[in-house]
XYZ file of C-alpha atoms in Angstrom:
378
model
C 75.924 11.486 -26.791
C 73.253 10.362 -29.233
C 70.569 12.839 -30.257
C 67.310 11.982 -28.457
C 63.969 13.055 -29.896
C 60.278 13.212 -29.114
C 58.800 11.084 -31.893
C 55.147 11.168 -30.882
C 52.726 12.534 -28.304
C 49.212 11.529 -27.272
C 46.937 11.954 -24.298
C 43.470 11.119 -23.129
C 40.862 13.815 -22.785
C 41.221 15.353 -19.326
C 38.125 15.402 -17.113
C 37.190 16.660 -13.679
C 37.748 14.139 -10.935
C 34.761 12.528 -9.214
C 32.133 13.990 -11.536
C 33.764 13.835 -14.974
C 33.441 11.324 -17.809
C 36.553 9.376 -16.730
C 35.716 9.031 -13.039
C 34.600 5.416 -13.496
C 37.524 4.402 -15.709
C 40.383 2.484 -14.111
C 43.649 4.422 -14.511
C 45.536 1.382 -15.789
C 42.912 0.879 -18.515
C 43.023 4.596 -19.303
C 46.791 4.646 -19.775
C 46.715 1.445 -21.820
C 44.283 3.030 -24.282
C 46.514 6.097 -24.609
C 49.613 3.985 -25.249
C 47.799 1.937 -27.871
C 46.774 5.212 -29.477
C 50.335 6.539 -29.425
C 51.671 3.384 -31.083
C 48.978 3.486 -33.765
C 49.579 7.180 -34.374
C 53.357 6.926 -34.730
C 53.586 3.531 -36.395
C 56.474 2.491 -34.155
C 57.205 -1.243 -34.122
C 56.064 -2.430 -30.652
C 58.754 -5.101 -30.438
C 61.406 -2.355 -30.671
C 60.224 -0.715 -27.451
C 62.726 -1.295 -24.661
C 60.650 -0.109 -21.742
C 57.466 1.644 -20.712
C 58.260 4.184 -18.009
C 55.113 5.479 -16.304
C 54.883 8.385 -13.899
C 52.272 8.346 -11.133
C 52.099 10.626 -8.101
C 50.070 8.272 -5.899
C 50.804 4.734 -7.137
C 48.234 2.957 -5.003
C 45.038 0.987 -5.561
C 44.183 0.631 -9.244
C 47.322 2.562 -10.188
C 49.478 0.720 -7.685
C 51.993 -2.137 -7.734
C 54.260 -1.716 -10.774
C 51.464 -0.168 -12.806
C 53.757 0.416 -15.797
C 54.200 -3.323 -16.344
C 50.481 -3.899 -15.925
C 49.670 -1.148 -18.415
C 51.998 -2.747 -20.953
C 50.172 -6.046 -20.584
C 46.781 -4.336 -20.845
C 47.956 -2.555 -23.992
C 48.818 -5.952 -25.532
C 52.435 -5.010 -26.083
C 54.970 -7.771 -26.731
C 55.890 -9.656 -23.568
C 59.503 -8.565 -24.156
C 58.696 -4.894 -23.378
C 59.608 -3.908 -19.822
C 57.777 -1.608 -17.439
C 58.896 0.762 -14.656
C 56.850 3.082 -12.467
C 58.309 6.441 -11.414
C 57.151 8.777 -8.655
C 58.273 12.405 -8.440
C 54.782 13.671 -7.617
C 53.752 16.237 -10.267
C 57.049 15.799 -12.119
C 56.727 12.025 -12.421
C 56.155 11.646 -16.150
C 58.657 14.347 -17.066
C 61.134 12.339 -15.023
C 60.171 9.286 -17.079
C 61.291 11.153 -20.197
C 64.546 12.197 -18.582
C 65.199 8.627 -17.432
C 64.655 7.363 -20.977
C 67.122 9.942 -22.247
C 69.673 8.663 -19.738
C 69.059 5.037 -20.720
C 69.650 5.921 -24.354
C 72.842 7.744 -23.395
C 74.308 4.605 -21.791
C 73.300 2.401 -24.702
C 70.446 0.644 -22.887
C 67.862 0.930 -25.637
C 66.694 3.109 -28.509
C 62.919 3.268 -28.075
C 60.939 4.129 -24.937
C 57.307 4.908 -24.199
C 57.224 7.532 -21.452
C 53.782 7.933 -19.965
C 51.924 9.252 -16.970
C 48.576 8.572 -15.379
C 46.527 9.793 -12.456
C 42.975 9.078 -11.446
C 42.246 11.679 -8.815
C 38.744 10.214 -8.639
C 39.808 6.731 -7.665
C 42.950 7.393 -5.605
C 42.758 10.325 -3.146
C 45.383 12.997 -2.596
C 47.978 11.646 -0.120
C 46.901 8.105 -0.963
C 44.709 5.802 1.094
C 46.877 5.615 4.209
C 49.193 8.614 4.625
C 51.699 8.247 7.445
C 53.802 11.442 7.740
C 57.029 11.215 9.697
C 56.274 13.089 12.966
C 59.804 14.423 13.385
C 59.952 15.731 9.813
C 56.468 17.229 10.100
C 57.616 19.247 13.133
C 60.664 20.776 11.477
C 59.660 20.989 7.809
C 56.788 22.043 5.555
C 57.290 18.891 3.482
C 53.674 17.815 4.096
C 52.091 21.233 3.620
C 49.001 21.355 1.414
C 49.596 22.682 -2.078
C 46.996 25.412 -1.703
C 48.806 26.786 1.315
C 52.041 26.956 -0.652
C 50.229 28.897 -3.379
C 49.113 31.428 -0.781
C 52.698 31.702 0.461
C 53.932 32.456 -3.053
C 51.200 35.038 -3.594
C 52.237 36.766 -0.375
C 55.962 36.566 -1.037
C 55.651 37.996 -4.554
C 52.778 40.352 -3.681
C 50.640 38.987 -6.506
C 47.151 40.480 -6.153
C 44.050 38.373 -6.590
C 42.991 40.301 -9.693
C 46.267 39.426 -11.443
C 45.812 35.748 -10.610
C 42.287 35.864 -11.967
C 43.415 37.562 -15.171
C 45.814 34.682 -15.820
C 43.066 32.145 -15.136
C 40.686 33.857 -17.560
C 43.393 33.921 -20.227
C 44.167 30.242 -19.698
C 40.502 29.322 -20.148
C 40.189 31.612 -23.178
C 43.214 30.103 -24.918
C 42.187 26.512 -24.183
C 38.643 27.102 -25.433
C 39.937 28.783 -28.589
C 42.336 25.895 -29.262
C 39.568 23.359 -28.729
C 37.088 25.224 -30.915
C 39.687 25.584 -33.693
C 40.342 21.831 -33.632
C 43.917 22.293 -32.435
C 43.579 19.693 -29.665
C 42.071 16.914 -31.766
C 45.350 15.454 -32.986
C 46.795 14.995 -29.492
C 43.723 13.369 -27.946
C 43.103 9.619 -28.019
C 39.349 8.891 -27.759
C 38.697 6.813 -24.636
C 36.168 4.009 -24.598
C 34.110 3.906 -21.402
C 31.000 2.057 -20.297
C 29.113 5.291 -20.866
C 30.401 5.764 -24.418
C 33.409 7.253 -26.186
C 35.014 10.334 -24.611
C 36.658 12.556 -27.210
C 37.025 16.031 -25.669
C 38.322 17.625 -22.502
C 35.744 18.203 -19.814
C 37.710 20.689 -17.751
C 37.665 23.793 -19.954
C 35.294 26.541 -18.800
C 34.969 28.902 -21.761
C 32.412 31.002 -19.890
C 34.938 32.069 -17.220
C 35.082 35.802 -16.596
C 37.008 38.055 -14.248
C 33.705 39.087 -12.686
C 32.745 35.486 -12.019
C 36.099 34.637 -10.474
C 35.952 37.722 -8.278
C 32.863 36.287 -6.608
C 34.531 33.074 -5.460
C 35.564 32.543 -1.856
C 39.247 31.842 -1.048
C 39.806 28.086 -1.176
C 42.636 27.577 1.303
C 42.812 30.610 3.588
C 39.770 32.684 4.520
C 41.920 35.810 4.300
C 43.870 34.657 1.236
C 43.679 35.298 -2.496
C 43.812 31.815 -4.058
C 40.460 30.387 -5.177
C 39.263 27.289 -6.987
C 39.158 29.397 -10.139
C 42.847 30.268 -9.938
C 43.900 26.698 -9.135
C 44.243 23.668 -11.384
C 41.290 21.331 -10.832
C 41.453 17.769 -9.556
C 41.671 15.848 -12.805
C 41.655 12.353 -14.302
C 43.875 11.690 -17.316
C 46.805 9.951 -18.970
C 49.469 11.011 -21.444
C 52.378 9.452 -23.324
C 55.307 10.402 -25.519
C 57.556 8.275 -27.674
C 61.247 8.894 -26.949
C 63.820 7.495 -29.396
C 67.223 8.158 -30.835
C 67.111 10.534 -33.771
C 68.827 7.875 -35.857
C 66.093 5.338 -35.107
C 63.309 7.840 -35.769
C 64.731 8.781 -39.172
C 65.421 5.184 -40.163
C 61.842 4.183 -39.353
C 60.062 7.256 -40.665
C 58.724 8.371 -37.301
C 57.208 11.855 -36.898
C 60.006 13.761 -35.150
C 58.526 16.632 -33.147
C 61.635 17.967 -31.403
C 65.049 17.097 -30.016
C 65.668 17.029 -26.262
C 68.371 19.646 -25.792
C 68.823 19.639 -22.004
C 67.134 18.713 -18.724
C 67.361 19.717 -15.079
C 66.075 18.994 -11.593
C 66.193 21.351 -8.629
C 64.981 21.672 -5.065
C 63.360 24.605 -3.289
C 61.661 25.363 0.018
C 58.624 23.081 0.456
C 56.483 25.957 1.734
C 56.946 27.764 -1.612
C 57.141 24.681 -3.814
C 55.512 26.590 -6.680
C 58.813 28.380 -7.307
C 60.469 25.106 -8.318
C 60.474 25.876 -12.060
C 62.710 28.910 -11.569
C 65.997 27.195 -10.720
C 65.314 24.073 -12.784
C 64.524 26.181 -15.863
C 67.584 28.370 -15.340
C 69.778 25.268 -15.086
C 68.233 23.653 -18.166
C 68.596 26.820 -20.251
C 72.190 27.297 -19.139
C 72.965 23.693 -20.123
C 71.339 24.312 -23.497
C 73.311 27.511 -23.990
C 70.223 29.692 -24.351
C 68.334 32.366 -22.439
C 64.639 33.078 -21.930
C 64.781 35.459 -24.889
C 65.555 32.503 -27.172
C 62.394 30.616 -26.247
C 59.581 30.436 -28.797
C 57.324 28.116 -26.801
C 56.912 27.648 -23.049
C 54.739 25.056 -21.322
C 54.730 26.067 -17.662
C 52.381 23.987 -15.569
C 49.755 26.178 -13.945
C 49.356 24.379 -10.649
C 48.157 27.747 -9.364
C 48.017 31.165 -10.997
C 50.115 32.698 -8.215
C 53.051 30.339 -8.681
C 52.891 30.502 -12.477
C 53.004 34.311 -12.360
C 55.926 34.274 -9.922
C 57.892 31.941 -12.182
C 57.069 33.966 -15.300
C 58.301 37.097 -13.521
C 61.558 35.664 -12.202
C 62.423 33.838 -15.440
C 61.602 36.845 -17.604
C 59.223 34.869 -19.817
C 57.068 36.390 -22.539
C 53.476 35.672 -21.466
C 52.394 35.484 -25.107
C 54.597 32.395 -25.526
C 53.524 30.680 -22.299
C 50.816 27.999 -22.551
C 49.707 29.018 -26.030
C 46.767 26.591 -26.034
C 45.931 27.162 -22.375
C 47.447 25.804 -19.197
C 46.501 23.461 -16.386
C 43.972 25.851 -14.839
C 41.860 25.169 -17.930
C 43.181 21.852 -19.279
C 43.543 20.174 -15.889
C 46.368 18.628 -13.896
C 46.198 14.837 -13.434
C 49.351 14.826 -11.332
C 51.382 11.961 -12.758
C 50.301 12.671 -16.343
C 51.160 16.363 -16.569
C 54.894 16.091 -17.235
C 54.500 13.992 -20.365
C 51.640 16.221 -21.480
C 53.564 19.459 -21.295
C 56.738 18.017 -22.872
C 54.693 16.457 -25.666
C 52.673 19.639 -26.051
C 55.776 21.835 -26.137
C 57.296 19.613 -28.831
C 54.072 19.699 -30.851
C 53.789 23.474 -30.553
C 57.406 23.941 -31.551
C 56.658 22.117 -34.782
C 53.284 23.790 -35.321
C 54.483 27.308 -34.601
C 57.789 26.965 -36.418
C 59.970 27.931 -33.457
C 63.487 26.867 -32.509
C 63.494 26.371 -28.728
C 60.851 25.328 -26.213
C 60.830 24.980 -22.445
C 58.609 22.668 -20.408
C 58.743 23.090 -16.639
C 56.712 22.413 -13.534
C 56.721 22.697 -9.773
C 56.589 19.620 -7.567
C 55.068 19.056 -4.136
C 57.605 18.860 -1.335
C 59.748 21.536 -2.960
C 61.234 20.582 -6.324
C 61.298 21.801 -9.904
C 61.867 19.990 -13.176
C 62.568 21.343 -16.647
C 63.219 20.163 -20.196
C 64.504 22.261 -23.089
C 63.546 21.149 -26.588
C 65.056 22.125 -29.934
C 63.456 22.067 -33.366
C 64.776 19.449 -35.776
C 65.360 20.487 -39.377
């Protein structure tokens, strides 16, 4: 099989839904700006792109229809470039990367833009007209709210509130430090809005303290331990990575960040969906022939502190290597965009930190996990 690489990564600033700087920006326009930025940054020839594969968790309204094709047209890409929209909830844009890898493996193209977008301001959770299957709702937790699943994980793993809050404080601290040191500038595409140009994340709360978090009320269960401060916020944002064969990247002088070593998908109980990264990461590492001890960089999506801590514990991860520049509690979690962000971020960190192996993994609503192992390229 041909070597497949991440040859570029870009994202929009991430902002709080409903009240942030991107709340009045259409998601298709947002993603188009990010893709234009990615192409300009990498220098890839647009006519060589086979397909744009866009992940979106709630592909309705302004991010509905086949939004990938529409984004390609908005980005002024050649008419020959295709577009496909993918939905695996939170894992959507990581799935777009894995699909591109599969297309390359069967000889169906060499260059793919894999993106994700979610406007949680303009399209509500569950979409505009949710219609759960009554029979499934009676026998399964498939429709359970994500906050409830976080409480279930906290109970199952006996993760105290103080431990969750410590992780949240650390996430905010790392993200603020990365921002202040200019380490996020290169990955962010400035977004033009009617209110001006947005250049920085609006989700990071550098002032977060353990004392402040301790004063918050539980967000999902009056007797629970999960609060807004230990949960990823509702977020607007878009991200994109350039996926190509290694041969193409070298021939065209593209900035190779990392090689995709292995991938995996797994299922888990919907009521503890936050544990999804455990099996998917184990499968991906086994396929790559490595163990957790071999990892130099880990991007584990912090949907909630409780589930991130449970996954870190069961996978035996070194917390110092997990979310080096902060996780989703601080950066934000625009559902469909997160997968491409954490894969692109893991690849970028692998290059920046000089490591050999990286893992990107996330949980998925309804009870799934997805993982990608990356390898440094000499």
